[in-house]
Short mmCIF file of C-alpha atoms in Angstrom, two decimals:
data_model
loop_
_atom_site.label_atom_id
_atom_site.label_comp_id
_atom_site.label_asym_id
_atom_site.label_seq_id
_atom_site.Cartn_x
_atom_site.Cartn_y
_atom_site.Cartn_z
CA MET N 1 -10.02 52.83 -12.47
CA SER N 2 -9.12 51.36 -9.08
CA ILE N 3 -11.39 48.84 -7.45
CA VAL N 4 -11.78 48.91 -3.68
CA MET N 5 -13.66 46.37 -1.66
CA ASP N 6 -14.75 45.87 1.91
CA ALA N 7 -12.64 43.03 3.35
CA ARG N 8 -15.35 41.97 5.79
CA THR N 9 -17.80 41.55 2.93
CA VAL N 10 -15.24 39.56 0.95
CA PHE N 11 -14.52 37.26 3.89
CA ALA N 12 -18.25 36.77 4.51
CA THR N 13 -18.79 35.93 0.83
CA LEU N 14 -15.85 33.52 0.87
CA LEU N 15 -17.25 31.92 4.01
CA VAL N 16 -20.63 31.20 2.41
CA GLY N 17 -19.10 29.75 -0.77
CA TYR N 18 -16.53 27.89 1.25
CA LEU N 19 -19.13 26.28 3.51
CA ILE N 20 -21.09 25.09 0.48
CA ALA N 21 -17.92 23.57 -1.01
CA LEU N 22 -17.09 21.96 2.35
CA VAL N 23 -20.55 20.39 2.65
CA LEU N 24 -20.32 19.02 -0.91
CA THR N 25 -16.86 17.64 -0.18
CA LEU N 26 -18.08 15.91 2.98
CA ALA N 27 -20.97 14.40 1.04
CA PHE N 28 -18.66 13.18 -1.72
CA TRP N 29 -16.08 11.63 0.62
CA ASN N 30 -18.59 10.32 3.17
CA GLY N 31 -17.65 6.70 2.47
CA SER N 32 -13.92 7.40 2.71
CA MET N 33 -13.73 9.27 6.01
CA LYS N 34 -11.64 6.43 7.42
CA LEU N 35 -8.72 8.02 5.54
CA VAL N 36 -6.74 9.76 8.28
CA THR N 37 -5.28 12.32 5.86
CA LEU N 38 -8.75 13.29 4.68
CA ARG N 39 -10.07 13.61 8.23
CA VAL N 40 -7.15 15.84 9.20
CA TYR N 41 -7.61 18.02 6.14
CA LEU N 42 -11.38 18.44 6.50
CA GLY N 43 -10.95 19.12 10.21
CA ALA N 44 -8.51 21.90 9.33
CA LYS N 45 -10.99 23.26 6.77
CA GLY N 46 -13.69 23.35 9.44
CA MET N 47 -11.35 25.38 11.64
CA GLN N 48 -10.65 27.69 8.70
CA ALA N 49 -14.37 28.30 8.24
CA ALA N 50 -14.56 29.38 11.90
CA ALA N 51 -11.59 31.73 11.38
CA LEU N 52 -13.23 33.25 8.28
CA PHE N 53 -16.37 33.85 10.35
CA LEU N 54 -14.35 35.71 12.98
CA LEU N 55 -12.55 37.75 10.30
CA ALA N 56 -15.88 38.71 8.74
CA LEU N 57 -17.00 40.10 12.13
CA ARG N 58 -13.88 42.24 12.55
CA GLY N 59 -14.90 45.50 14.21
CA SER N 60 -18.15 44.03 15.56
CA ILE N 61 -16.60 41.65 18.08
CA PRO N 62 -13.62 42.00 20.45
CA GLY N 63 -10.20 41.96 18.83
CA ILE N 64 -9.14 39.03 20.97
CA LEU N 65 -11.56 36.96 18.86
CA SER N 66 -11.36 38.59 15.42
CA ILE N 67 -7.59 39.16 15.55
CA LEU N 68 -5.83 36.94 18.08
CA LEU N 69 -8.01 33.81 17.92
CA ALA N 70 -8.70 34.03 14.16
CA ASN N 71 -5.01 34.35 13.24
CA SER N 72 -3.94 31.67 15.74
CA VAL N 73 -6.43 29.27 14.17
CA LEU N 74 -5.14 30.15 10.68
CA PHE N 75 -1.56 29.34 11.72
CA ILE N 76 -2.74 25.85 12.70
CA VAL N 77 -4.92 25.46 9.60
CA TYR N 78 -2.22 26.34 7.08
CA THR N 79 0.33 24.21 8.89
CA LEU N 80 -1.99 21.20 8.68
CA GLU N 81 -2.82 22.01 5.06
CA ILE N 82 0.78 22.09 3.84
CA CYS N 83 1.52 18.92 5.84
CA VAL N 84 -1.38 17.15 4.10
CA LEU N 85 -0.04 18.23 0.70
CA LEU N 86 3.45 16.96 1.47
CA HIS N 87 2.07 13.76 2.98
CA LEU N 88 -0.01 12.97 -0.10
CA GLN N 89 3.17 13.07 -2.17
CA LYS N 90 5.10 11.02 0.43
CA ILE N 91 7.48 13.92 1.07
CA LEU N 92 6.56 14.62 4.70
CA THR N 93 9.08 13.05 7.08
CA MET N 94 8.77 12.61 10.85
CA ARG N 95 11.39 15.32 11.34
CA MET N 96 9.39 17.75 9.18
CA ARG N 97 6.25 16.95 11.21
CA ARG N 98 8.01 17.87 14.43
CA GLN N 99 9.34 21.06 12.86
CA TYR N 100 5.86 22.07 11.75
CA VAL N 101 4.42 21.40 15.22
CA PHE N 102 7.02 23.71 16.78
CA LEU N 103 6.50 26.25 14.00
CA ALA N 104 2.73 26.38 14.56
CA LEU N 105 3.06 26.65 18.34
CA GLY N 106 5.84 29.23 18.06
CA SER N 107 3.76 31.27 15.60
CA ILE N 108 0.85 31.44 18.04
CA VAL N 109 3.06 32.37 21.00
CA GLY N 110 4.82 35.06 18.97
CA PHE N 111 1.54 36.52 17.71
CA LEU N 112 0.20 36.58 21.28
CA PHE N 113 3.30 38.49 22.39
CA ILE N 114 2.81 41.07 19.60
CA TYR N 115 -0.90 41.39 20.40
CA LEU N 116 -0.19 42.07 24.06
CA PHE N 117 2.86 44.33 23.79
CA ASN N 118 2.99 45.83 20.29
CA ASN N 119 -0.58 45.71 19.02
CA HIS N 120 -0.14 47.69 15.80
CA GLU N 121 -1.66 46.42 12.60
CA GLU N 122 1.58 46.73 10.64
CA SER N 123 3.45 44.66 13.24
CA ARG N 124 0.77 41.98 13.22
CA ILE N 125 0.67 41.84 9.42
CA ALA N 126 4.46 41.71 9.09
CA TYR N 127 4.77 38.92 11.64
CA ALA N 128 1.83 36.83 10.44
CA SER N 129 2.78 37.17 6.76
CA LEU N 130 6.39 36.20 7.43
CA LEU N 131 5.33 33.10 9.37
CA LEU N 132 2.82 32.09 6.69
CA ALA N 133 5.56 32.46 4.07
CA ILE N 134 7.77 30.11 6.09
CA ILE N 135 4.86 27.65 6.30
CA PHE N 136 4.07 27.78 2.57
CA LEU N 137 7.53 27.96 0.96
CA PRO N 138 8.31 24.21 1.44
CA ALA N 139 5.63 23.66 -1.23
CA TYR N 140 8.52 24.00 -3.72
CA ARG N 141 9.17 20.32 -2.97
CA LEU N 142 5.95 19.47 -4.82
CA VAL N 143 7.15 21.35 -7.88
CA VAL N 144 10.56 19.63 -8.06
CA ALA N 145 9.54 16.15 -6.86
CA ARG N 146 10.59 13.62 -9.51
CA LYS N 147 7.39 11.54 -9.43
CA ALA N 148 4.92 14.33 -8.74
CA SER N 149 1.83 14.48 -10.94
CA VAL N 150 0.92 17.56 -12.99
CA LEU N 151 -1.80 18.34 -10.45
CA ALA N 152 0.67 18.13 -7.57
CA ARG N 153 3.11 20.46 -9.37
CA ILE N 154 0.33 22.97 -10.01
CA MET N 155 -0.66 22.85 -6.34
CA GLY N 156 2.97 23.29 -5.32
CA ALA N 157 3.30 26.31 -7.62
CA LEU N 158 0.08 27.80 -6.18
CA TYR N 159 1.20 27.52 -2.56
CA LEU N 160 4.70 28.66 -3.47
CA SER N 161 3.27 31.80 -5.10
CA VAL N 162 1.23 32.45 -1.95
CA GLY N 163 4.40 32.09 0.10
CA VAL N 164 6.20 34.62 -2.09
CA TRP N 165 3.23 36.98 -1.87
CA MET N 166 3.33 36.73 1.91
CA LEU N 167 6.99 37.74 1.88
CA VAL N 168 6.10 40.79 -0.22
CA ARG N 169 3.22 41.64 2.13
CA ALA N 170 5.43 41.24 5.20
CA SER N 171 7.99 43.63 3.69
CA ALA N 172 5.27 46.15 2.82
CA ALA N 173 3.88 46.05 6.35
CA ALA N 174 7.36 46.48 7.85
CA LEU N 175 7.77 49.59 5.68
CA ASN N 176 4.33 50.89 6.76
CA TYR N 177 2.69 50.74 3.34
CA ASP N 178 -1.08 51.02 3.68
CA TRP N 179 -1.81 48.41 1.00
CA ALA N 180 -0.43 45.66 3.23
CA SER N 181 -3.75 45.72 5.11
CA TYR N 182 -6.80 44.03 3.63
CA TYR N 183 -9.05 46.24 5.76
CA ARG N 184 -7.91 49.57 4.26
CA PRO N 185 -9.47 50.25 0.85
CA ASN N 186 -6.76 50.93 -1.74
CA GLU N 187 -5.84 50.08 -5.32
CA TYR N 188 -3.68 47.11 -4.22
CA GLN N 189 -6.37 45.55 -2.08
CA LEU N 190 -7.92 43.45 -4.86
CA PRO N 191 -4.76 41.40 -5.69
CA GLY N 192 -4.28 40.58 -2.03
CA LEU N 193 -7.87 39.45 -1.57
CA LEU N 194 -7.68 37.44 -4.80
CA MET N 195 -4.62 35.66 -3.43
CA SER N 196 -6.63 34.82 -0.32
CA PHE N 197 -9.38 33.53 -2.58
CA LEU N 198 -6.89 31.32 -4.43
CA VAL N 199 -5.45 29.72 -1.33
CA ILE N 200 -8.84 29.20 0.31
CA VAL N 201 -11.08 28.07 -2.55
CA VAL N 202 -8.77 26.93 -5.36
CA GLY N 203 -6.40 25.35 -2.84
CA HIS N 204 -9.28 23.45 -1.27
CA THR N 205 -10.42 22.13 -4.64
CA GLY N 206 -6.87 21.10 -5.55
CA VAL N 207 -6.30 19.19 -2.32
CA VAL N 208 -9.60 17.33 -2.73
CA LEU N 209 -8.55 16.39 -6.28
CA LEU N 210 -5.15 15.25 -4.99
CA VAL N 211 -6.82 12.96 -2.45
CA LYS N 212 -9.00 11.60 -5.24
CA GLU N 213 -5.93 11.11 -7.44
CA GLN N 214 -4.16 9.16 -4.71
CA SER N 215 -7.26 7.02 -4.11
CA THR N 216 -7.48 6.26 -7.82
CA LYS N 217 -3.82 5.27 -7.93
CA GLU N 218 -4.35 2.96 -4.97
CA LEU N 219 -7.35 1.33 -6.67
CA ILE N 220 -5.27 0.79 -9.82
CA ARG N 221 -2.47 -0.70 -7.73
CA LEU N 222 -4.86 -3.06 -5.97
CA ALA N 223 -6.36 -4.07 -9.32
CA ASN N 224 -2.95 -4.82 -10.82
CA GLN N 225 -0.93 -6.23 -7.93
CA ASP N 226 -1.04 -9.11 -5.50
CA ASP N 227 -1.91 -7.57 -2.15
CA LEU N 228 0.43 -9.77 -0.10
CA THR N 229 3.66 -9.57 -2.10
CA GLY N 230 3.27 -6.55 -4.36
CA ALA N 231 3.94 -8.70 -7.44
CA LEU N 232 1.71 -8.32 -10.48
CA ASN N 233 -1.41 -10.44 -10.48
CA ARG N 234 -1.94 -13.00 -13.22
CA ARG N 235 -4.35 -10.93 -15.33
CA THR N 236 -2.18 -7.79 -15.42
CA PHE N 237 0.99 -9.81 -16.01
CA SER N 238 -0.58 -11.66 -18.94
CA ILE N 239 -1.60 -8.40 -20.63
CA ARG N 240 1.81 -6.76 -20.17
CA ALA N 241 3.76 -9.92 -21.00
CA GLU N 242 1.93 -10.36 -24.32
CA ARG N 243 2.94 -6.81 -25.22
CA GLN N 244 6.57 -7.58 -24.42
CA LEU N 245 6.43 -10.78 -26.47
CA ALA N 246 5.12 -8.83 -29.45
CA ARG N 247 7.76 -6.13 -29.02
CA CYS N 248 10.64 -8.63 -28.74
CA ALA N 249 9.27 -10.55 -31.75
CA LYS N 250 9.21 -7.38 -33.81
CA MET N 251 12.77 -6.42 -32.79
CA ARG N 252 14.07 -10.02 -32.86
CA LYS N 253 15.32 -9.65 -29.32
CA PRO N 254 15.77 -12.56 -26.86
CA LEU N 255 13.44 -12.93 -23.92
CA SER N 256 13.77 -15.13 -20.84
CA TYR N 257 11.06 -16.51 -18.60
CA LEU N 258 11.48 -18.01 -15.13
CA LEU N 259 8.95 -20.01 -13.15
CA PHE N 260 9.72 -20.83 -9.53
CA ASP N 261 8.19 -21.74 -6.21
CA VAL N 262 9.22 -22.32 -2.60
CA ASP N 263 10.55 -25.79 -1.81
CA ARG N 264 8.33 -27.69 0.66
CA PHE N 265 6.17 -24.63 1.28
CA LYS N 266 3.43 -26.76 2.87
CA THR N 267 5.95 -27.99 5.44
CA ILE N 268 6.83 -24.36 6.29
CA ASN N 269 3.14 -23.59 6.86
CA ASP N 270 2.63 -26.72 8.94
CA THR N 271 5.77 -26.15 11.02
CA TYR N 272 5.75 -22.37 11.56
CA GLY N 273 2.16 -21.41 10.77
CA HIS N 274 0.54 -19.62 7.86
CA TYR N 275 1.57 -16.18 9.17
CA VAL N 276 5.24 -17.10 8.81
CA GLY N 277 4.41 -18.66 5.45
CA ASP N 278 3.06 -15.29 4.29
CA GLN N 279 6.20 -13.60 5.58
CA VAL N 280 8.30 -16.03 3.56
CA LEU N 281 6.40 -15.06 0.40
CA GLN N 282 6.87 -11.36 1.18
CA HIS N 283 10.57 -11.92 1.84
CA LEU N 284 10.89 -13.85 -1.42
CA ALA N 285 9.19 -11.16 -3.49
CA SER N 286 11.17 -8.32 -1.93
CA ARG N 287 14.50 -10.09 -2.52
CA VAL N 288 13.69 -10.96 -6.11
CA ARG N 289 12.44 -7.43 -6.81
CA GLN N 290 15.90 -6.05 -5.98
CA HIS N 291 17.31 -7.80 -9.04
CA LEU N 292 14.65 -6.64 -11.51
CA GLY N 293 15.27 -4.05 -14.20
CA THR N 294 12.79 -1.41 -15.31
CA GLU N 295 11.19 -3.67 -17.95
CA ASP N 296 11.31 -6.92 -15.94
CA MET N 297 8.06 -8.22 -14.48
CA LEU N 298 7.36 -10.35 -11.42
CA VAL N 299 4.03 -12.19 -11.16
CA ARG N 300 2.45 -14.24 -8.41
CA TYR N 301 0.35 -16.96 -9.99
CA GLY N 302 -1.05 -18.14 -6.69
CA GLY N 303 0.12 -19.86 -3.53
CA ASP N 304 3.93 -19.96 -3.61
CA GLU N 305 4.28 -19.98 -7.41
CA PHE N 306 5.89 -16.97 -9.10
CA GLY N 307 7.08 -16.07 -12.58
CA ILE N 308 9.51 -13.52 -14.00
CA LEU N 309 9.65 -12.15 -17.53
CA LEU N 310 13.05 -10.74 -18.55
CA PRO N 311 12.89 -8.93 -21.91
CA GLY N 312 16.25 -8.66 -23.65
CA LEU N 313 18.09 -11.28 -21.53
CA ASP N 314 19.81 -14.09 -23.41
CA GLU N 315 20.69 -17.54 -22.01
CA GLN N 316 23.91 -16.46 -20.32
CA ALA N 317 22.38 -13.39 -18.68
CA SER N 318 19.25 -15.24 -17.55
CA GLU N 319 21.37 -18.09 -16.14
CA LEU N 320 23.30 -15.59 -14.05
CA PHE N 321 20.05 -13.94 -12.95
CA ALA N 322 18.56 -17.28 -11.87
CA GLU N 323 21.66 -18.23 -9.88
CA GLN N 324 21.62 -14.82 -8.17
CA ILE N 325 18.06 -15.18 -6.94
CA ILE N 326 18.75 -18.76 -5.81
CA GLY N 327 21.65 -17.37 -3.78
CA GLU N 328 19.44 -14.74 -2.15
CA PHE N 329 17.82 -17.35 0.06
CA LYS N 330 20.90 -18.89 1.58
CA ILE N 331 20.97 -18.03 5.27
CA VAL N 332 23.11 -14.94 5.79
CA GLU N 333 23.26 -13.25 9.16
CA ASP N 334 22.41 -9.73 7.93
CA ARG N 335 19.30 -10.84 5.98
CA LEU N 336 17.77 -13.79 7.80
CA PRO N 337 14.45 -14.96 6.30
CA PRO N 338 11.36 -15.52 8.51
CA ALA N 339 12.05 -19.28 8.20
CA PRO N 340 14.72 -21.23 6.31
CA TYR N 341 13.65 -21.88 2.73
CA SER N 342 14.90 -22.36 -0.81
CA ILE N 343 13.40 -22.17 -4.27
CA SER N 344 13.47 -24.26 -7.43
CA VAL N 345 13.51 -22.57 -10.82
CA GLY N 346 12.61 -23.51 -14.38
CA VAL N 347 14.01 -21.16 -17.02
CA LEU N 348 13.54 -20.73 -20.76
CA THR N 349 15.16 -18.30 -23.20
CA ILE N 350 13.69 -17.72 -26.66
CA VAL N 351 13.63 -15.28 -29.53
CA PRO N 352 9.84 -15.03 -29.96
CA ASP N 353 7.98 -14.67 -33.21
CA SER N 354 4.45 -13.49 -33.98
CA THR N 355 2.99 -16.90 -33.04
CA THR N 356 4.65 -17.24 -29.63
CA LYS N 357 2.17 -17.51 -26.76
CA LEU N 358 2.75 -16.83 -23.09
CA GLU N 359 1.02 -20.12 -22.26
CA SER N 360 3.76 -21.98 -24.13
CA LEU N 361 6.43 -20.37 -21.94
CA TYR N 362 4.47 -21.21 -18.80
CA ILE N 363 3.86 -24.88 -19.68
CA THR N 364 7.47 -25.40 -20.74
CA CYS N 365 8.95 -23.80 -17.62
CA ASP N 366 6.47 -25.66 -15.44
CA GLU N 367 7.94 -28.94 -16.70
CA ALA N 368 11.46 -27.64 -16.00
CA LEU N 369 10.41 -26.53 -12.51
CA TYR N 370 9.18 -30.00 -11.61
CA ALA N 371 12.36 -31.48 -13.05
CA ALA N 372 14.25 -29.28 -10.58
CA LYS N 373 12.06 -30.67 -7.79
CA ARG N 374 12.81 -34.26 -8.84
CA ASP N 375 16.54 -33.52 -8.99
CA GLY N 376 16.65 -32.47 -5.34
CA ARG N 377 15.22 -28.90 -5.24
CA ASN N 378 17.12 -25.65 -4.63
CA ARG N 379 18.39 -25.54 -8.20
CA VAL N 380 17.83 -24.15 -11.69
CA ILE N 381 16.79 -26.31 -14.64
CA ARG N 382 16.94 -24.81 -18.12
CA VAL N 383 14.87 -25.97 -21.06
CA ARG N 384 15.79 -25.12 -24.67
CA GLN N 385 13.55 -23.31 -27.13
CA GLU N 386 13.32 -26.30 -29.45
CA ARG N 387 11.62 -28.24 -26.61
CA MET N 388 9.06 -25.51 -25.95
CA ALA N 389 5.56 -26.88 -25.58
CA ALA N 390 3.00 -26.04 -28.22
CA VAL N 391 -0.35 -24.55 -27.26
CA PRO N 392 -3.29 -25.82 -29.27
CA VAL N 393 -4.99 -23.21 -31.41
CA GLU N 394 -8.63 -22.76 -30.35
#
């Protein structure tokens, strides 16, 4: 049994449900409207609601409103929507933005030309569907992106399927098949309207969840990292470092720990100002981070004091690592720091056991660090495991 539906009724029903969802979304994100991406997306959704209203009145209002204006608005809406999706996954480049601007404007101009000079429904459907397919197909980038979440991949697959469907619909319209039109009752009408439902309602829900996912990731990052340098904060580092100590103890693997700070950092602040001092810390962290492996951890304890945990590195490897980061801060023309500076480093390599505490590593390397200061700064001082400080048991 075939099921036929009135497209105007479907669009009106979608509009009511969509407006309710939009109001709830605005209420939920009311405190986060400073997010530019969210404002752009919700603005586009407001425009889409207006277009759905015009589509629902098709036949009752002039075609210039229900056809030309409604479809022109939808070109803009879907362009903004796919740009938001790509932006949330950090895929959208400036070049792609420019391309989408020209694509949206070109789509509107082309549709206007068809409306004025070849105003047949099949021509309009073929053109609009082809352009929407071109807009949606780049969603494949969400599916194949290496760091995309499961939600992002699902959203990419959804928009990609809509893009493929639009190609099919454009071909059907070009071949004058009646089912290409949503306004002509036929047995293929339901799948087409369901696809519209997916992209309007399910797509909206998915994008809202993606924004929430990104906000949650940012909150986790802020909770775990130092805001100025991007290094781990002390609490997060302590938790992760204890895990690495336990793992290396179980596997009897060596582990190295470095403690370092900026030589005469107070003088840098007094001479160049605290803004330059902050830039020095950012420069330091970024240079050190380039030498870190996937399991290595950089922590900012506070002020200009940093630490690095290097699981698996023995004395020779950690000595080379320390000398490399010392060398990073020699003045080289292609990587000048905000102000001239150097660092002093205390380093310790151990094979931990079940009783080894992170505090012991810190206290021991702290003594080595100040020995480096006394010896003239800008150098590495190593301390042996047998001299590691003991931490009293509470």
